[in-house]
mmCIF file of C-alpha atoms in Angstrom:
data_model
loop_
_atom_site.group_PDB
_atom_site.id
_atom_site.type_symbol
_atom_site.label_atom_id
_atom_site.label_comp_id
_atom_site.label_asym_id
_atom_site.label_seq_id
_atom_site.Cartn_x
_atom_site.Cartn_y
_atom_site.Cartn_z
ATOM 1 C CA UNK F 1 0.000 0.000 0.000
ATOM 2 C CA UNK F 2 1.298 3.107 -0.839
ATOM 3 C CA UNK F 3 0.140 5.952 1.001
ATOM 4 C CA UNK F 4 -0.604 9.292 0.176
ATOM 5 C CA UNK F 5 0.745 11.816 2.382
ATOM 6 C CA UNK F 6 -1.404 14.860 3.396
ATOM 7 C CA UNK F 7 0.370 18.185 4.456
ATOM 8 C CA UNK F 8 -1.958 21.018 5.611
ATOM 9 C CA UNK F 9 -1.378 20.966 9.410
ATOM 10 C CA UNK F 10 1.444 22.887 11.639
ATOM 11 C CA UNK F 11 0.369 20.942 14.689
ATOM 12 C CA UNK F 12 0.008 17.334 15.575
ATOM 13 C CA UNK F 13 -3.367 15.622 14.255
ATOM 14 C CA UNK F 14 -6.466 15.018 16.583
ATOM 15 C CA UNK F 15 -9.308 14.008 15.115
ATOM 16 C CA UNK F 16 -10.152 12.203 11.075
ATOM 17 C CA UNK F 17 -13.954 12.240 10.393
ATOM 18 C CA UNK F 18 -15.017 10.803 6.740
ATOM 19 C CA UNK F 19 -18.688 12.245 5.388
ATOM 20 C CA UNK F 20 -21.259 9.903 4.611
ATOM 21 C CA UNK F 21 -21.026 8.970 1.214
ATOM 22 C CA UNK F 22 -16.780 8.627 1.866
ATOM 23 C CA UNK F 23 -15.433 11.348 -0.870
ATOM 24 C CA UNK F 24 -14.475 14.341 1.510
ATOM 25 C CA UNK F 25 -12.114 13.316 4.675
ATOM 26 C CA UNK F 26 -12.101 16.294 7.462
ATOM 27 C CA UNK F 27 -9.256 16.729 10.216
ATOM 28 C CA UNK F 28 -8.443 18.307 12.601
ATOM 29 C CA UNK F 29 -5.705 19.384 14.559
ATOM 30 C CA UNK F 30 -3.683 21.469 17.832
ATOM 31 C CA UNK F 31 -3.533 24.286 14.474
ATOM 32 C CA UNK F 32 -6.835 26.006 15.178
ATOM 33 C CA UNK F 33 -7.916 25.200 11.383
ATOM 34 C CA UNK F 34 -9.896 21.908 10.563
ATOM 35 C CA UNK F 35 -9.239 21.074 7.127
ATOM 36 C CA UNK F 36 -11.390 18.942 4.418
ATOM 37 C CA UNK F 37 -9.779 17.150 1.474
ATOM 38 C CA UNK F 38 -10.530 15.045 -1.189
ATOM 39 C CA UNK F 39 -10.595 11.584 0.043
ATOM 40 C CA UNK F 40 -9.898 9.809 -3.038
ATOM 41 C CA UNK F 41 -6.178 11.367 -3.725
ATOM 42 C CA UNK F 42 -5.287 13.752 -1.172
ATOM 43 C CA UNK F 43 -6.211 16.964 -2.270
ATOM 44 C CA UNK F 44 -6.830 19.322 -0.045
ATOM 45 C CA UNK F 45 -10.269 21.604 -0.545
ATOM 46 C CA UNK F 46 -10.126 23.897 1.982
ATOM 47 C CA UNK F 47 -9.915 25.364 5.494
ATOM 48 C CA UNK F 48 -12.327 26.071 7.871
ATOM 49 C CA UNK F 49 -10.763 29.376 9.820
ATOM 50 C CA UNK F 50 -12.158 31.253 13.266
ATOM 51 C CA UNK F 51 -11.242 29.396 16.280
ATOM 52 C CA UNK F 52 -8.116 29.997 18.064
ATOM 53 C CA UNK F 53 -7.461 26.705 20.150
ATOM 54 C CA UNK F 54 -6.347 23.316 18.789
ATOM 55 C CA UNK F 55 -9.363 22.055 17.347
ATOM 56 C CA UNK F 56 -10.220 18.609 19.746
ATOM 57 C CA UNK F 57 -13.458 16.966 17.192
ATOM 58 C CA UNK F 58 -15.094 17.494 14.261
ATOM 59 C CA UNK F 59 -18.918 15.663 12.832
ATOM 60 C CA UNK F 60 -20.104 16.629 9.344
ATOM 61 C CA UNK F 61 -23.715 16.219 9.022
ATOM 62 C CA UNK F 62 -24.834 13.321 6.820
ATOM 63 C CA UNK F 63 -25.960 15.623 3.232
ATOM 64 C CA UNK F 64 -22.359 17.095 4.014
ATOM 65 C CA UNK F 65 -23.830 21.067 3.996
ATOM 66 C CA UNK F 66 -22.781 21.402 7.774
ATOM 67 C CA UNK F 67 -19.491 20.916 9.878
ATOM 68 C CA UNK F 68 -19.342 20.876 13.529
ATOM 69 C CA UNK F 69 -16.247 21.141 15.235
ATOM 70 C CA UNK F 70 -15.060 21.714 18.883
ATOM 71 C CA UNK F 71 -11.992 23.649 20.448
ATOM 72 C CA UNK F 72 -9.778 24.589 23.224
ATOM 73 C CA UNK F 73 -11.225 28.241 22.587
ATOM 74 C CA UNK F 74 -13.794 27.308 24.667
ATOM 75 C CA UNK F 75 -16.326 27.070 21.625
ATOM 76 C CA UNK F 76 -17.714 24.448 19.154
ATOM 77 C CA UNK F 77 -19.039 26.373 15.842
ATOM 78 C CA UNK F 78 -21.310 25.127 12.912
ATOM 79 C CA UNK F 79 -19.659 25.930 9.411
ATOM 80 C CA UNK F 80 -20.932 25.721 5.699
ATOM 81 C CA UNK F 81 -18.613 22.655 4.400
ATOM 82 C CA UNK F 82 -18.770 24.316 0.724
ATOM 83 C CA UNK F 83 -18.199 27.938 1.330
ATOM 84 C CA UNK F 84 -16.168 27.235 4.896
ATOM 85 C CA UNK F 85 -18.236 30.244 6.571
ATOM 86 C CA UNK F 86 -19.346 30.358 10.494
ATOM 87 C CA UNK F 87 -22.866 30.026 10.844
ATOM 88 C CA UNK F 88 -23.081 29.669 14.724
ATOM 89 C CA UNK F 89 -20.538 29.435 17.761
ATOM 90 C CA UNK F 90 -21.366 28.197 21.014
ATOM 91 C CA UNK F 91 -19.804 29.134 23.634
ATOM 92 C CA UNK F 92 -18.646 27.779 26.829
ATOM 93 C CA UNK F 93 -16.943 28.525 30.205
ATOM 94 C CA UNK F 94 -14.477 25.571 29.591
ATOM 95 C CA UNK F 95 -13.137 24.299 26.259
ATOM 96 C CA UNK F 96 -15.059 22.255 23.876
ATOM 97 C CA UNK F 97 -14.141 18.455 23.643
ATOM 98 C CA UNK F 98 -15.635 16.020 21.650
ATOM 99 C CA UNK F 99 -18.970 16.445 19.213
ATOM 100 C CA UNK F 100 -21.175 14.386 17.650
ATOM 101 C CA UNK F 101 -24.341 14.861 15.601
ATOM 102 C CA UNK F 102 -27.577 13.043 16.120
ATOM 103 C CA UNK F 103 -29.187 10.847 13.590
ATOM 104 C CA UNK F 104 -31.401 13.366 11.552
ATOM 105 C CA UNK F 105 -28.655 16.571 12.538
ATOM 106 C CA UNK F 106 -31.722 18.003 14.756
ATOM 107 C CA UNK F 107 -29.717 18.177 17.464
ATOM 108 C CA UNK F 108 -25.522 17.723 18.686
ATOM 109 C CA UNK F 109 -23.858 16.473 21.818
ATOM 110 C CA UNK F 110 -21.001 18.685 22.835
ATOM 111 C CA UNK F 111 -18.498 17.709 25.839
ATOM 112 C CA UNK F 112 -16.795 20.484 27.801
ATOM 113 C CA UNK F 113 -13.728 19.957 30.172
ATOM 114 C CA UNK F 114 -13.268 20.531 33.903
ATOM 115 C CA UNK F 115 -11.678 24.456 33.739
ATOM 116 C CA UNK F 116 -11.028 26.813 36.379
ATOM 117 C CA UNK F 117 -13.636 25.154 38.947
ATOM 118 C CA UNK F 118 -16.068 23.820 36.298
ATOM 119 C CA UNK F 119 -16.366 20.803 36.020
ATOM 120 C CA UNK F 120 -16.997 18.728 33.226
ATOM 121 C CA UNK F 121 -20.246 18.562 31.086
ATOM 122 C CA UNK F 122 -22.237 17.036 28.125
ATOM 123 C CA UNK F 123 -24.210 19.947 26.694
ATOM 124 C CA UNK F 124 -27.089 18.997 24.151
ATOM 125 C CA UNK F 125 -27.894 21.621 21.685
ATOM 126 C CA UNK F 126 -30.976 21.859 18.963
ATOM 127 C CA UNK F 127 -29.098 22.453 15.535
ATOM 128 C CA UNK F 128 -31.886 24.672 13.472
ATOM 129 C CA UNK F 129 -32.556 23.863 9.652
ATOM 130 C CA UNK F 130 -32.089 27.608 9.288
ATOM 131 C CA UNK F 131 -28.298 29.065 10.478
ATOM 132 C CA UNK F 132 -30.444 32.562 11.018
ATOM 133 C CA UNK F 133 -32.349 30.641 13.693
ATOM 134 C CA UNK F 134 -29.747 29.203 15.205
ATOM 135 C CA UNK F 135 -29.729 29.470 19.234
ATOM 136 C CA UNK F 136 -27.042 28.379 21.710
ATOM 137 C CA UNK F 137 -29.381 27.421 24.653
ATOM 138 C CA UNK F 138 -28.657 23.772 25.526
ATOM 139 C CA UNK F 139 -31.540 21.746 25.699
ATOM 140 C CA UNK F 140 -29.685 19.371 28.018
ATOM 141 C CA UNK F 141 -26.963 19.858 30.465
ATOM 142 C CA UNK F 142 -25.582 16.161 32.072
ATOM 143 C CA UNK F 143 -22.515 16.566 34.542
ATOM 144 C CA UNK F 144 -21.220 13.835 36.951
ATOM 145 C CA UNK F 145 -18.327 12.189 35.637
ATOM 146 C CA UNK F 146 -15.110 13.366 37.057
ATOM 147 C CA UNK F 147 -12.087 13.974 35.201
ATOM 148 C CA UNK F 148 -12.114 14.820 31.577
ATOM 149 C CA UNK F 149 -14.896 13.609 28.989
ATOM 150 C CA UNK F 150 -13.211 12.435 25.676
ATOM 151 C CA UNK F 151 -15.712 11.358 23.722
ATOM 152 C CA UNK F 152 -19.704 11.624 23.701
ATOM 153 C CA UNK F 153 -21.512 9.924 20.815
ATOM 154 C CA UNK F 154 -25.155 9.405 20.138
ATOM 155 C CA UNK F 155 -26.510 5.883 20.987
ATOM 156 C CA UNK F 156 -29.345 4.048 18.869
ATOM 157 C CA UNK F 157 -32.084 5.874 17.417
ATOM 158 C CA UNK F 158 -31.022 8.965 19.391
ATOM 159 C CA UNK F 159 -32.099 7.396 22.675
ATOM 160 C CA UNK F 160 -29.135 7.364 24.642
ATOM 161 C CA UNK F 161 -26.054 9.015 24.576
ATOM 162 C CA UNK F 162 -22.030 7.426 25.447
ATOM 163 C CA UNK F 163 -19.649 8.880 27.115
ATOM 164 C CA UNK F 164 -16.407 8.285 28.038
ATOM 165 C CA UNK F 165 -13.267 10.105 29.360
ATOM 166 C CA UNK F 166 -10.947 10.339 32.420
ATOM 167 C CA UNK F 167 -12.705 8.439 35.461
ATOM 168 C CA UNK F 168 -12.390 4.967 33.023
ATOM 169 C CA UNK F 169 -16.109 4.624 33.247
ATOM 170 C CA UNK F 170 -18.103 4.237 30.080
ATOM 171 C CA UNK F 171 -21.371 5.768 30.899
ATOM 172 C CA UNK F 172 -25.015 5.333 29.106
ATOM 173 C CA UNK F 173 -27.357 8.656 29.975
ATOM 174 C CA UNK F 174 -30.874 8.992 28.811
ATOM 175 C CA UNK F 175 -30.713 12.039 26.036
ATOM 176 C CA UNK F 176 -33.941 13.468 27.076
ATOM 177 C CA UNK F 177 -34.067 13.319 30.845
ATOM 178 C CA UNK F 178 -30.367 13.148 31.470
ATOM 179 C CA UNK F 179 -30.379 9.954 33.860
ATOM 180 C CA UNK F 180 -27.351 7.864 33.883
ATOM 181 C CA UNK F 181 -29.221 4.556 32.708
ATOM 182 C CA UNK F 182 -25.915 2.108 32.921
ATOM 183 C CA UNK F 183 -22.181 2.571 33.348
ATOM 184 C CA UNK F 184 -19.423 -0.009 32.781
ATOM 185 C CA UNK F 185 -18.284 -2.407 35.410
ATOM 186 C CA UNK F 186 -15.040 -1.510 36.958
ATOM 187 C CA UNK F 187 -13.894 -5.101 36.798
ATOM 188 C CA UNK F 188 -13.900 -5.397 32.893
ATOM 189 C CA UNK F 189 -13.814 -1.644 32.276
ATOM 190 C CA UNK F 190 -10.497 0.550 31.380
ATOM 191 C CA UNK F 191 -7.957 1.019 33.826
ATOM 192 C CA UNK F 192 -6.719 3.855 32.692
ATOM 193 C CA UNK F 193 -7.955 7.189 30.321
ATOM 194 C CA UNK F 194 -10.495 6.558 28.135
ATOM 195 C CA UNK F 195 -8.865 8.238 24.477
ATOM 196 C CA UNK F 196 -11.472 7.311 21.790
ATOM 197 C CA UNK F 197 -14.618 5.688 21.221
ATOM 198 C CA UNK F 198 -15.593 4.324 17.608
ATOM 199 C CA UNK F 199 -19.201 3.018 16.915
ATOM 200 C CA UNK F 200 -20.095 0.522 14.334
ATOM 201 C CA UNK F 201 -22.540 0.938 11.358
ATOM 202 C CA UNK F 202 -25.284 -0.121 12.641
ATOM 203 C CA UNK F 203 -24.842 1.435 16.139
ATOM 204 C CA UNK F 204 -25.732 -2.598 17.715
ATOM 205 C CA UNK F 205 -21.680 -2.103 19.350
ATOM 206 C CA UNK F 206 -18.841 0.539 19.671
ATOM 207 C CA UNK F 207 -15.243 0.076 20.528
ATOM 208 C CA UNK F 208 -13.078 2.012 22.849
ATOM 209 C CA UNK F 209 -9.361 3.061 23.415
ATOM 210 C CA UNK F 210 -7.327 3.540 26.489
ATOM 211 C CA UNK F 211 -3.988 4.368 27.821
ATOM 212 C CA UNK F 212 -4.307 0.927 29.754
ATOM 213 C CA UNK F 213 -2.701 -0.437 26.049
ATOM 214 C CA UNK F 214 -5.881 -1.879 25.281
ATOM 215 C CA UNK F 215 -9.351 -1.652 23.366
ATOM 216 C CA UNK F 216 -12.647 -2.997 23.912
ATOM 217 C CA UNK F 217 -15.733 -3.985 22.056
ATOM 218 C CA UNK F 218 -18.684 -3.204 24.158
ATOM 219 C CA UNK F 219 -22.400 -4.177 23.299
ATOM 220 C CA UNK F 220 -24.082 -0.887 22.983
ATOM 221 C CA UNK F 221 -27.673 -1.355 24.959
ATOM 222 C CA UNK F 222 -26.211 -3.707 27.770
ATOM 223 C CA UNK F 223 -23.052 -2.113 27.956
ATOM 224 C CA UNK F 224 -22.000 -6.094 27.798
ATOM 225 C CA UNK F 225 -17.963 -6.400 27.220
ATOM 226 C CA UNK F 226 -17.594 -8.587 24.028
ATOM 227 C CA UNK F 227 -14.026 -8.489 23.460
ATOM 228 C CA UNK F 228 -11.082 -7.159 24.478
ATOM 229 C CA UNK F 229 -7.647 -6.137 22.320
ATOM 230 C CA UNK F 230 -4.483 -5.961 23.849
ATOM 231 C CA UNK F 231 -1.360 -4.232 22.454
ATOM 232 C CA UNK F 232 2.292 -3.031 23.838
ATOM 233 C CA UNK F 233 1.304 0.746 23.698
ATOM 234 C CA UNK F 234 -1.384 3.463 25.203
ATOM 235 C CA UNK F 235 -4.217 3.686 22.235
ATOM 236 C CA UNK F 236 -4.677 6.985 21.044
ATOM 237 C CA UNK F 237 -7.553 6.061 18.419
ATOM 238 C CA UNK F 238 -9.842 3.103 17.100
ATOM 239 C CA UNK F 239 -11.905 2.649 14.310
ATOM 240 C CA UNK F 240 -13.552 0.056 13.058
ATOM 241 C CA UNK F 241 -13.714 -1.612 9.351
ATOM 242 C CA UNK F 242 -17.423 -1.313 7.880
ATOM 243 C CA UNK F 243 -16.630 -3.839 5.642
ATOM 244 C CA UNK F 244 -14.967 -6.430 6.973
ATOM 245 C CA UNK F 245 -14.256 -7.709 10.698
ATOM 246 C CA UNK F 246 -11.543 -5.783 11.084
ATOM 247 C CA UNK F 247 -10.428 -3.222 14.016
ATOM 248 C CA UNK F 248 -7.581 -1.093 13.753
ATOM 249 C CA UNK F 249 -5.700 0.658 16.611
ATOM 250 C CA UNK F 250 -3.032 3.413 17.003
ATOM 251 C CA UNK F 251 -1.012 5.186 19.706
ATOM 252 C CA UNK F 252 2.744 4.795 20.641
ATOM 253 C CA UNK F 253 4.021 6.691 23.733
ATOM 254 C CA UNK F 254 4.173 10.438 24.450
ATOM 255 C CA UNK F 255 6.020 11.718 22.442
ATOM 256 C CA UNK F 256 8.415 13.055 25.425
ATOM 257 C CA UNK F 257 8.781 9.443 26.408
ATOM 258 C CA UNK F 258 10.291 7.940 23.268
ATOM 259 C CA UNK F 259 14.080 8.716 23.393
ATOM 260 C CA UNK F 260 15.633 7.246 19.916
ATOM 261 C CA UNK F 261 15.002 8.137 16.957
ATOM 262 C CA UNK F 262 14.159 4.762 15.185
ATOM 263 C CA UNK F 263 10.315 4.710 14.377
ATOM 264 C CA UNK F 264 10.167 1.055 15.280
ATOM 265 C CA UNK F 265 11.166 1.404 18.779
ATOM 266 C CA UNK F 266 7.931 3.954 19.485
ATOM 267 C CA UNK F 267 5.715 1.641 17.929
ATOM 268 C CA UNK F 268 3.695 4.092 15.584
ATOM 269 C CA UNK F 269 1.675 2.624 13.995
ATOM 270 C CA UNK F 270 -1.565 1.127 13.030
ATOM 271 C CA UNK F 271 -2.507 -2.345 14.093
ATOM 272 C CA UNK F 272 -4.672 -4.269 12.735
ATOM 273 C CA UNK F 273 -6.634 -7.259 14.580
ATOM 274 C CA UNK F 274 -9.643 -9.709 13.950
ATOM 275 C CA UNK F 275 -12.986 -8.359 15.775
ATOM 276 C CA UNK F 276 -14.093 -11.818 16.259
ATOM 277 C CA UNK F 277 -10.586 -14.181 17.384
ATOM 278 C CA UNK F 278 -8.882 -10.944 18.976
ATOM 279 C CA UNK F 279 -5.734 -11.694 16.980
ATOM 280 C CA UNK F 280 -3.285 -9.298 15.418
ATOM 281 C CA UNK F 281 -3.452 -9.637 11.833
ATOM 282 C CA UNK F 282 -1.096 -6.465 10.676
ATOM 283 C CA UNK F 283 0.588 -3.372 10.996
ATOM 284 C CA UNK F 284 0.805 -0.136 8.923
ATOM 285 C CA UNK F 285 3.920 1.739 9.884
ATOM 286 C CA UNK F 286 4.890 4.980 8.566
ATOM 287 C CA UNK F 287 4.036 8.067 11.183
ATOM 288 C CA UNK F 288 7.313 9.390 12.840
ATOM 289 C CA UNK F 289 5.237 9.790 16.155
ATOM 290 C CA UNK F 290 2.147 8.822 17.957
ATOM 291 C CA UNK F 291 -0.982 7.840 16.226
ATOM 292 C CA UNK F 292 -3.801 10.341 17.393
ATOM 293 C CA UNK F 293 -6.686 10.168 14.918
ATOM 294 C CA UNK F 294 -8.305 6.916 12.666
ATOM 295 C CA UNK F 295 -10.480 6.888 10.272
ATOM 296 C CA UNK F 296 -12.133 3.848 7.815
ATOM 297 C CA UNK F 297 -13.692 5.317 4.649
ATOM 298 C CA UNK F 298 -17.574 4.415 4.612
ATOM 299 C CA UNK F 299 -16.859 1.843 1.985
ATOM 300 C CA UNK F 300 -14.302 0.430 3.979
ATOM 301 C CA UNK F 301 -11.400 -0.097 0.870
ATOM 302 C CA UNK F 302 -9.307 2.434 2.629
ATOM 303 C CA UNK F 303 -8.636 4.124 5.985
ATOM 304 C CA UNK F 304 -6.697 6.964 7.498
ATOM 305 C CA UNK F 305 -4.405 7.967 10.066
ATOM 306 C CA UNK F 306 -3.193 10.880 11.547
ATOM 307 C CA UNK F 307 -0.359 11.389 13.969
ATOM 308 C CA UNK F 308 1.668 14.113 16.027
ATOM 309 C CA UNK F 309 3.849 14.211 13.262
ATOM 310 C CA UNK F 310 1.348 16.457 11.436
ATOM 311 C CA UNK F 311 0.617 14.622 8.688
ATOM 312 C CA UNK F 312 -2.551 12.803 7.489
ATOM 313 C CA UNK F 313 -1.712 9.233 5.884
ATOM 314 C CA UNK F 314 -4.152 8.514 3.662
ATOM 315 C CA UNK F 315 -4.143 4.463 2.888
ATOM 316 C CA UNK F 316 -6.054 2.378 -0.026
ATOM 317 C CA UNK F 317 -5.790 -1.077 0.437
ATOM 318 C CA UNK F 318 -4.570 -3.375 -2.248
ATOM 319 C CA UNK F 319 -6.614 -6.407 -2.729
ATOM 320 C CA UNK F 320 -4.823 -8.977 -1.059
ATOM 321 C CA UNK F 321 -6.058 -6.642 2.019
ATOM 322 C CA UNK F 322 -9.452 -8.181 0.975
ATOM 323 C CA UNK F 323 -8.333 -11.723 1.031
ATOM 324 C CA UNK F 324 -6.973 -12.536 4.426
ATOM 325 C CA UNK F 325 -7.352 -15.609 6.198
ATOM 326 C CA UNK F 326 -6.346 -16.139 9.666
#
């Protein structure tokens, strides 16, 4: 596979988000500017400019008209994907984490973090057909977790909402009332920080990422742990393949931590392993740091990475990729 290598950010990667129909790939990154390119070869479109904080998340609604991204600012602002102009910012006393639109776009779940003796928060705003109605009032405010939320993603059919973060604890809250309906079991749960939560197609399970070197397949309405993935390094991202039973995983140490200058010896890079036998089944090297964002394309014949390095690795898979047998 030979990649193509993406240039447009100053700043280490955070975040890869693919629209629906898998032709535009958005990132973000620690640069303030979320950037969209074509996802076929590479090309970058354009730039999305106004916030000025890394840029933590990113959701593009599914007829691709309307971006959503979140920032250290302490704001999350809508954008037109075509013409890259603000149409709303929220704004918050802490900064903006992780966001994630609804099925339908009516409405999206932002996270805030725990700043200056707030603590953290999953805010639920209405997202107006019309930018010119556009409010910020949250119809929802759920706090309680301690510790940093990292990700907060809509569960099926808008029901339910998953969050997960500092405190280990994956957590299942009711998106109308705000009750906490389930939460993970310490026993099988994360030992350590919660980094990224991926959901599957259909929504029926989602996979998490933690510094604990390890990821985990969770069923979605019984919060039942299905399987568990174990690697040699903290887990910066997941995603999972939409077309086969594949999951892929990235990370690699803090950059502070990793002393030579060999790329093998920090382990960057993305691993592949069976959903169903747990079993490592490849590796894509190639980042000169740690992984920090995954992506699969919607038709699942390629995927992308992006790392602290700056770059986005953009990755079709040749066809043997197709053919594996374990």
């Amino acid at each position: 596979m030979r990649p193509i290598l993406m240039k447009g950010h100053e700043r280490p990667l955070t975040f890869l988000k693919y629209n629906r129909e898998g032709d535009l790939l958005f990132s973000c990154a620690k640069d303030h500017t979320p950037t969209v390119w074509f996802a076929d070869n590479g090309e970058r479109l354009g730039t999305y400019r106004g916030h000025n904080g890394a840029v933590w998340s990113c959701d593009v609604s599914r007829d691709s008209i309307r971006l959503i991204t979140g920032s250290a600012d302490q704001s999350a602002k809508l954008w037109d994907v075509r013409t890259g102009h603000q149409l709303h910012t929220f704004n918050f006393d802490s900064p903006a984490r992780s966001v994630d639109f609804s099925v339908g776009d009516k409405l999206a779940v932002i996270t805030t973090d725990p700043f200056m003796g707030h603590t953290s928060a999953i805010h639920v705003k209405r997202i107006a057909d019309d930018p010119d109605d556009q409010t910020s009032e949250s119809v929802l405010v759920i706090k309680g977790p301690q510790g940093r939320i990292n990700r907060a993603v809509w569960g099926p059919l808008n029901q339910t909402i998953i969050s997960g973060g500092e405190d280990t604890i994956i957590r299942i809250w009711d998106s109308e009332t705000g009750k906490l309906l389930n939460e993970s079991d310490k026993e099988v749960s994360h030992k350590k920080n919660i980094t990224s939560l991926a959901k599957s197609v259909d929504g029926s399970h989602f996979l998490t990422g933690s510094h604990d070197k390890s990821a985990k397949l969770w069923d979605t309405r019984t919060l039942t742990l299905i399987k568990t993935y174990t690697t040699e390094r903290p887990v910066n991202a997941v995603a999972m393949s939409p077309l086969l039973d594949h999951v892929v995983l990235g990370g690699g140490q803090d950059a502070s931590s990793v002393t030579t200058t060999d790329h093998r010896a920090g382990k960057f890079e993305a691993k592949f392993f069976d959903k169903i036998l747990q079993e490592e089944i490849g590796g894509v090297k190639g980042h000169f740091g740690p992984i920090n964002a995954l992506a699969f394309n919607p038709d699942g014949k390629s995927f992308s990475s992006g790392g602290e390095d700056g770059y986005v690795r953009l990755h079709h898979f040749d066809p043997d990729y197709f053919n594996i047998k374990i």
